[in-house]
Amino acid sequence: MDIQLNDLAAFVHIADAGNFSKASEAFGIPSSTLSRRLAYLERQLGAPLFRRTTRRLTLTDFGQAYLDRCKPIVEGIYSAHRHLTDMHEVPAGRLRVSMPAGIGQLILPTVASEFRYKYPTIECEIDLSTRPVDPIENPFDIVFRLGEQPDSSLIGRRVAEFNCFLFAAQSYVSARGAPIAVSDLRRHECLRFGMSRYDSTWILNRGTVTESIGVNGKLCANNFGLLARFAAAGLGIAPVPVLKAVEPQLHEAGLVRVLPEWDFGIVPLIALVQSRRLPAKIRAFLDFFEPRLKKA
């Protein structure tokens, strides 16, 4: 038996309307097509669903019993479709977001109240981390990560860009001296971002010149804010993404640029999502935060 969902939906519309012309208007297809679908369905079932007169269709006992079972199924499918459509059109529901702690702590407290007022039907759950994202097990709706991301099934969207410079406390520079050349970093305590041995190589740029240097240090962390605090405590030289909002804080903390002609280049902030067709709650979050991140 080959019964299509569209045939069931056509049958329900015909039963509700009582004739082909009204059902045609409701279902949006010609009466002749509905008549053919109904005839095909009756052949598949091996019994008539309607008693036909010139003006009206009346359900047979078999047709009534079939309608009682089919109608909840068809209505459930329409309800599911409307729910998914609403998800794409109306910003609402639980939104799970993961972002680096430094970015979250800087941006979220200043704009969370405005976002909550603008989108009162969105419930946000924020995870502050930089752990790698498994495309299959990913529990988040949006994942923000610094730097270009490995190829995966997730869709990446560049939402902001920062430049990253080297900073140290004035007390550290006074005690250990400031590096004059990139090669001097080998004899300094370098506060590294990340938790693997690959993070011990820094690639620095000066205009079109690029130098790669292996660095050492007794401290590393996966949080730029913590690295900046380590540096402010005189514990070494740290890479720090510079945002307009944090520049005054860096100076207030007694941090100074070292190797001021060199930088790590542009560090993008990437938003990773699972599909190009975004539900309304994700579009709302990105459209709200992207311009604010770029101003940070």
GROMACS .gro file of C-alpha atoms in nm:
model
  296
    1MET     CA    1   0.000   0.000   0.000
    2ASP     CA    2   0.146   0.335  -0.111
    3ILE     CA    3  -0.035   0.615   0.072
    4GLN     CA    4   0.119   0.964   0.061
    5LEU     CA    5   0.088   1.223   0.336
    6ASN     CA    6  -0.049   1.474   0.083
    7ASP     CA    7  -0.331   1.231   0.002
    8LEU     CA    8  -0.424   1.212   0.372
    9ALA     CA    9  -0.416   1.592   0.398
   10ALA     CA   10  -0.634   1.622   0.087
   11PHE     CA   11  -0.883   1.374   0.233
   12VAL     CA   12  -0.907   1.572   0.561
   13HIS     CA   13  -0.960   1.900   0.371
   14ILE     CA   14  -1.232   1.743   0.157
   15ALA     CA   15  -1.406   1.598   0.464
   16ASP     CA   16  -1.395   1.935   0.645
   17ALA     CA   17  -1.520   2.128   0.340
   18GLY     CA   18  -1.789   1.882   0.229
   19ASN     CA   19  -1.723   1.939  -0.142
   20PHE     CA   20  -1.435   1.965  -0.386
   21SER     CA   21  -1.465   2.336  -0.467
   22LYS     CA   22  -1.432   2.456  -0.105
   23ALA     CA   23  -1.157   2.205  -0.038
   24SER     CA   24  -0.979   2.329  -0.349
   25GLU     CA   25  -0.976   2.685  -0.213
   26ALA     CA   26  -0.854   2.573   0.128
   27PHE     CA   27  -0.588   2.335  -0.001
   28GLY     CA   28  -0.477   2.554  -0.290
   29ILE     CA   29  -0.494   2.296  -0.569
   30PRO     CA   30  -0.753   2.234  -0.845
   31SER     CA   31  -1.069   2.035  -0.773
   32SER     CA   32  -0.979   1.786  -1.044
   33THR     CA   33  -0.647   1.711  -0.869
   34LEU     CA   34  -0.824   1.661  -0.537
   35SER     CA   35  -1.073   1.426  -0.702
   36ARG     CA   36  -0.790   1.216  -0.851
   37ARG     CA   37  -0.609   1.201  -0.516
   38LEU     CA   38  -0.923   1.093  -0.335
   39ALA     CA   39  -0.994   0.824  -0.595
   40TYR     CA   40  -0.635   0.697  -0.566
   41LEU     CA   41  -0.661   0.687  -0.186
   42GLU     CA   42  -0.990   0.492  -0.203
   43ARG     CA   43  -0.830   0.241  -0.442
   44GLN     CA   44  -0.539   0.196  -0.204
   45LEU     CA   45  -0.775   0.141   0.090
   46GLY     CA   46  -1.014  -0.077  -0.108
   47ALA     CA   47  -1.327   0.101   0.018
   48PRO     CA   48  -1.516   0.427  -0.054
   49LEU     CA   49  -1.460   0.713   0.187
   50PHE     CA   50  -1.751   0.930   0.068
   51ARG     CA   51  -2.102   0.895  -0.065
   52ARG     CA   52  -2.118   1.136  -0.356
   53THR     CA   53  -2.417   1.351  -0.456
   54THR     CA   54  -2.433   1.640  -0.702
   55ARG     CA   55  -2.399   1.896  -0.422
   56ARG     CA   56  -2.222   1.734  -0.135
   57LEU     CA   57  -1.988   1.459  -0.022
   58THR     CA   58  -2.094   1.260   0.285
   59LEU     CA   59  -1.855   1.037   0.476
   60THR     CA   60  -1.923   0.665   0.477
   61ASP     CA   61  -1.886   0.479   0.807
   62PHE     CA   62  -1.545   0.363   0.687
   63GLY     CA   63  -1.460   0.722   0.587
   64GLN     CA   64  -1.563   0.858   0.929
   65ALA     CA   65  -1.351   0.599   1.109
   66TYR     CA   66  -1.057   0.679   0.880
   67LEU     CA   67  -1.100   1.054   0.935
   68ASP     CA   68  -1.103   1.009   1.314
   69ARG     CA   69  -0.759   0.854   1.290
   70CYS     CA   70  -0.609   1.066   1.013
   71LYS     CA   71  -0.716   1.413   1.124
   72PRO     CA   72  -0.503   1.426   1.445
   73ILE     CA   73  -0.201   1.313   1.243
   74VAL     CA   74  -0.247   1.580   0.975
   75GLU     CA   75  -0.319   1.852   1.234
   76GLY     CA   76  -0.009   1.747   1.430
   77ILE     CA   77   0.208   1.780   1.122
   78TYR     CA   78   0.064   2.124   1.042
   79SER     CA   79   0.119   2.226   1.404
   80ALA     CA   80   0.483   2.111   1.389
   81HIS     CA   81   0.531   2.305   1.066
   82ARG     CA   82   0.381   2.621   1.217
   83HIS     CA   83   0.602   2.582   1.524
   84LEU     CA   84   0.917   2.553   1.314
   85THR     CA   85   0.807   2.848   1.100
   86ASP     CA   86   0.754   3.054   1.416
   87MET     CA   87   1.102   2.958   1.536
   88HIS     CA   88   1.245   3.105   1.218
   89GLU     CA   89   1.031   3.419   1.234
   90VAL     CA   90   0.977   3.501   1.604
   91PRO     CA   91   1.278   3.547   1.838
   92ALA     CA   92   1.186   3.329   2.135
   93GLY     CA   93   1.298   3.030   2.340
   94ARG     CA   94   1.618   2.914   2.505
   95LEU     CA   95   1.941   3.035   2.341
   96ARG     CA   96   2.267   2.863   2.436
   97VAL     CA   97   2.579   3.070   2.366
   98SER     CA   98   2.946   2.990   2.424
   99MET     CA   99   3.214   3.259   2.406
  100PRO     CA  100   3.563   3.331   2.543
  101ALA     CA  101   3.547   3.452   2.901
  102GLY     CA  102   3.736   3.775   2.827
  103ILE     CA  103   3.490   3.877   2.555
  104GLY     CA  104   3.188   3.776   2.759
  105GLN     CA  105   3.298   3.955   3.074
  106LEU     CA  106   3.372   4.271   2.878
  107ILE     CA  107   3.063   4.290   2.657
  108LEU     CA  108   2.776   4.109   2.826
  109PRO     CA  109   2.736   4.310   3.148
  110THR     CA  110   2.709   4.637   2.952
  111VAL     CA  111   2.444   4.521   2.702
  112ALA     CA  112   2.257   4.232   2.867
  113SER     CA  113   1.987   4.459   3.011
  114GLU     CA  114   1.920   4.618   2.672
  115PHE     CA  115   1.905   4.278   2.500
  116ARG     CA  116   1.667   4.139   2.762
  117TYR     CA  117   1.440   4.442   2.724
  118LYS     CA  118   1.441   4.416   2.344
  119TYR     CA  119   1.386   4.038   2.335
  120PRO     CA  120   1.196   3.942   2.652
  121THR     CA  121   1.097   3.602   2.509
  122ILE     CA  122   1.458   3.484   2.464
  123GLU     CA  123   1.616   3.299   2.756
  124CYS     CA  124   1.997   3.310   2.735
  125GLU     CA  125   2.235   3.049   2.875
  126ILE     CA  126   2.598   3.168   2.856
  127ASP     CA  127   2.902   2.940   2.866
  128LEU     CA  128   3.239   3.116   2.904
  129SER     CA  129   3.504   2.887   2.761
  130THR     CA  130   3.738   2.832   2.468
  131ARG     CA  131   3.726   2.453   2.451
  132PRO     CA  132   3.712   2.302   2.098
  133VAL     CA  133   3.367   2.250   1.956
  134ASP     CA  134   3.260   1.905   1.842
  135PRO     CA  135   3.025   1.963   1.544
  136ILE     CA  136   2.828   1.648   1.635
  137GLU     CA  137   2.805   1.684   2.013
  138ASN     CA  138   2.787   2.065   2.008
  139PRO     CA  139   2.517   2.166   2.261
  140PHE     CA  140   2.524   2.537   2.170
  141ASP     CA  141   2.320   2.749   1.929
  142ILE     CA  142   2.610   2.995   1.877
  143VAL     CA  143   2.978   2.944   1.956
  144PHE     CA  144   3.215   3.244   1.949
  145ARG     CA  145   3.584   3.165   1.913
  146LEU     CA  146   3.894   3.377   1.851
  147GLY     CA  147   4.104   3.299   1.546
  148GLU     CA  148   4.036   3.108   1.228
  149GLN     CA  149   3.862   2.780   1.303
  150PRO     CA  150   3.931   2.431   1.164
  151ASP     CA  151   3.713   2.313   0.877
  152SER     CA  152   3.400   2.139   1.003
  153SER     CA  153   3.031   2.110   0.932
  154LEU     CA  154   2.970   2.425   1.139
  155ILE     CA  155   2.915   2.753   0.953
  156GLY     CA  156   3.157   3.033   1.046
  157ARG     CA  157   3.070   3.403   1.043
  158ARG     CA  158   3.332   3.668   1.119
  159VAL     CA  159   3.164   3.913   1.357
  160ALA     CA  160   3.457   4.126   1.478
  161GLU     CA  161   3.833   4.171   1.449
  162PHE     CA  162   4.094   4.261   1.710
  163ASN     CA  163   4.466   4.324   1.702
  164CYS     CA  164   4.687   4.154   1.955
  165PHE     CA  165   4.997   4.315   2.109
  166LEU     CA  166   5.255   4.226   2.372
  167PHE     CA  167   5.228   4.386   2.718
  168ALA     CA  168   5.425   4.371   3.040
  169ALA     CA  169   5.414   4.553   3.372
  170GLN     CA  170   5.651   4.846   3.413
  171SER     CA  171   5.791   4.665   3.717
  172TYR     CA  172   5.878   4.361   3.503
  173VAL     CA  173   6.045   4.576   3.238
  174SER     CA  174   6.244   4.762   3.505
  175ALA     CA  175   6.363   4.435   3.659
  176ARG     CA  176   6.426   4.227   3.345
  177GLY     CA  177   6.470   4.487   3.073
  178ALA     CA  178   6.258   4.530   2.763
  179PRO     CA  179   6.314   4.300   2.464
  180ILE     CA  180   6.468   4.493   2.176
  181ALA     CA  181   6.431   4.223   1.909
  182VAL     CA  182   6.187   3.935   1.870
  183SER     CA  183   6.470   3.690   1.941
  184ASP     CA  184   6.507   3.847   2.289
  185LEU     CA  185   6.174   3.688   2.390
  186ARG     CA  186   6.358   3.356   2.437
  187ARG     CA  187   6.511   3.484   2.762
  188HIS     CA  188   6.185   3.625   2.900
  189GLU     CA  189   5.892   3.482   3.092
  190CYS     CA  190   5.628   3.463   2.821
  191LEU     CA  191   5.269   3.417   2.932
  192ARG     CA  192   5.116   3.191   2.672
  193PHE     CA  193   4.756   3.167   2.556
  194GLY     CA  194   4.635   2.808   2.529
  195MET     CA  195   4.712   2.477   2.690
  196SER     CA  196   4.921   2.283   2.433
  197ARG     CA  197   5.282   2.280   2.320
  198TYR     CA  198   5.177   2.439   1.990
  199ASP     CA  199   5.094   2.757   2.181
  200SER     CA  200   5.466   2.801   2.260
  201THR     CA  201   5.531   2.943   1.912
  202TRP     CA  202   5.450   3.309   1.859
  203ILE     CA  203   5.425   3.454   1.508
  204LEU     CA  204   5.479   3.829   1.509
  205ASN     CA  205   5.441   4.083   1.229
  206ARG     CA  206   5.601   4.418   1.155
  207GLY     CA  207   5.450   4.548   0.835
  208THR     CA  208   5.529   4.287   0.570
  209VAL     CA  209   5.795   4.118   0.787
  210THR     CA  210   5.699   3.808   0.985
  211GLU     CA  211   5.903   3.628   1.251
  212SER     CA  212   5.829   3.304   1.431
  213ILE     CA  213   5.976   3.252   1.776
  214GLY     CA  214   5.960   2.968   2.027
  215VAL     CA  215   5.887   3.109   2.372
  216ASN     CA  216   5.897   2.975   2.727
  217GLY     CA  217   5.732   3.057   3.054
  218LYS     CA  218   5.596   2.896   3.365
  219LEU     CA  219   5.238   3.017   3.316
  220CYS     CA  220   4.981   2.967   3.044
  221ALA     CA  221   4.603   3.010   3.035
  222ASN     CA  222   4.317   2.997   2.787
  223ASN     CA  223   4.189   3.337   2.894
  224PHE     CA  224   4.339   3.662   2.764
  225GLY     CA  225   4.198   3.855   3.060
  226LEU     CA  226   4.380   3.629   3.305
  227LEU     CA  227   4.703   3.661   3.104
  228ALA     CA  228   4.671   4.040   3.125
  229ARG     CA  229   4.628   4.014   3.502
  230PHE     CA  230   4.935   3.789   3.525
  231ALA     CA  231   5.129   4.048   3.326
  232ALA     CA  232   4.999   4.333   3.547
  233ALA     CA  233   5.129   4.138   3.849
  234GLY     CA  234   5.478   4.147   3.696
  235LEU     CA  235   5.487   3.778   3.605
  236GLY     CA  236   5.589   3.815   3.240
  237ILE     CA  237   5.504   3.931   2.889
  238ALA     CA  238   5.154   3.853   2.762
  239PRO     CA  239   4.970   3.876   2.429
  240VAL     CA  240   4.657   4.086   2.479
  241PRO     CA  241   4.388   4.163   2.218
  242VAL     CA  242   4.336   4.537   2.229
  243LEU     CA  243   3.979   4.661   2.232
  244LYS     CA  244   3.887   5.026   2.271
  245ALA     CA  245   3.699   4.944   2.588
  246VAL     CA  246   4.001   4.787   2.761
  247GLU     CA  247   4.281   5.026   2.658
  248PRO     CA  248   4.227   5.256   2.959
  249GLN     CA  249   4.218   4.953   3.190
  250LEU     CA  250   4.552   4.831   3.054
  251HIS     CA  251   4.716   5.163   3.130
  252GLU     CA  252   4.553   5.183   3.472
  253ALA     CA  253   4.691   4.836   3.548
  254GLY     CA  254   5.044   4.962   3.478
  255LEU     CA  255   5.089   4.765   3.156
  256VAL     CA  256   5.313   4.896   2.880
  257ARG     CA  257   5.367   4.777   2.522
  258VAL     CA  258   5.683   4.580   2.457
  259LEU     CA  259   5.821   4.537   2.107
  260PRO     CA  260   5.571   4.810   2.009
  261GLU     CA  261   5.647   4.780   1.637
  262TRP     CA  262   5.539   4.414   1.638
  263ASP     CA  263   5.195   4.257   1.667
  264PHE     CA  264   5.017   3.927   1.616
  265GLY     CA  265   4.808   4.062   1.331
  266ILE     CA  266   4.433   4.066   1.309
  267VAL     CA  267   4.259   3.812   1.530
  268PRO     CA  268   3.903   3.745   1.407
  269LEU     CA  269   3.615   3.660   1.636
  270ILE     CA  270   3.417   3.385   1.461
  271ALA     CA  271   3.056   3.294   1.532
  272LEU     CA  272   2.997   2.925   1.462
  273VAL     CA  273   2.641   2.811   1.391
  274GLN     CA  274   2.496   2.483   1.269
  275SER     CA  275   2.306   2.601   0.960
  276ARG     CA  276   2.288   2.889   0.714
  277ARG     CA  277   1.914   2.913   0.778
  278LEU     CA  278   1.911   3.057   1.128
  279PRO     CA  279   1.620   3.053   1.371
  280ALA     CA  280   1.499   3.401   1.467
  281LYS     CA  281   1.651   3.386   1.817
  282ILE     CA  282   2.002   3.329   1.672
  283ARG     CA  283   1.960   3.603   1.410
  284ALA     CA  284   1.841   3.841   1.681
  285PHE     CA  285   2.144   3.769   1.903
  286LEU     CA  286   2.397   3.808   1.621
  287ASP     CA  287   2.233   4.122   1.479
  288PHE     CA  288   2.228   4.275   1.828
  289PHE     CA  289   2.580   4.186   1.940
  290GLU     CA  290   2.779   4.215   1.617
  291PRO     CA  291   2.777   4.598   1.593
  292ARG     CA  292   2.848   4.623   1.968
  293LEU     CA  293   3.142   4.386   1.940
  294LYS     CA  294   3.286   4.590   1.654
  295LYS     CA  295   3.267   4.903   1.870
  296ALA     CA  296   3.433   4.733   2.167
   0.00000   0.00000   0.00000
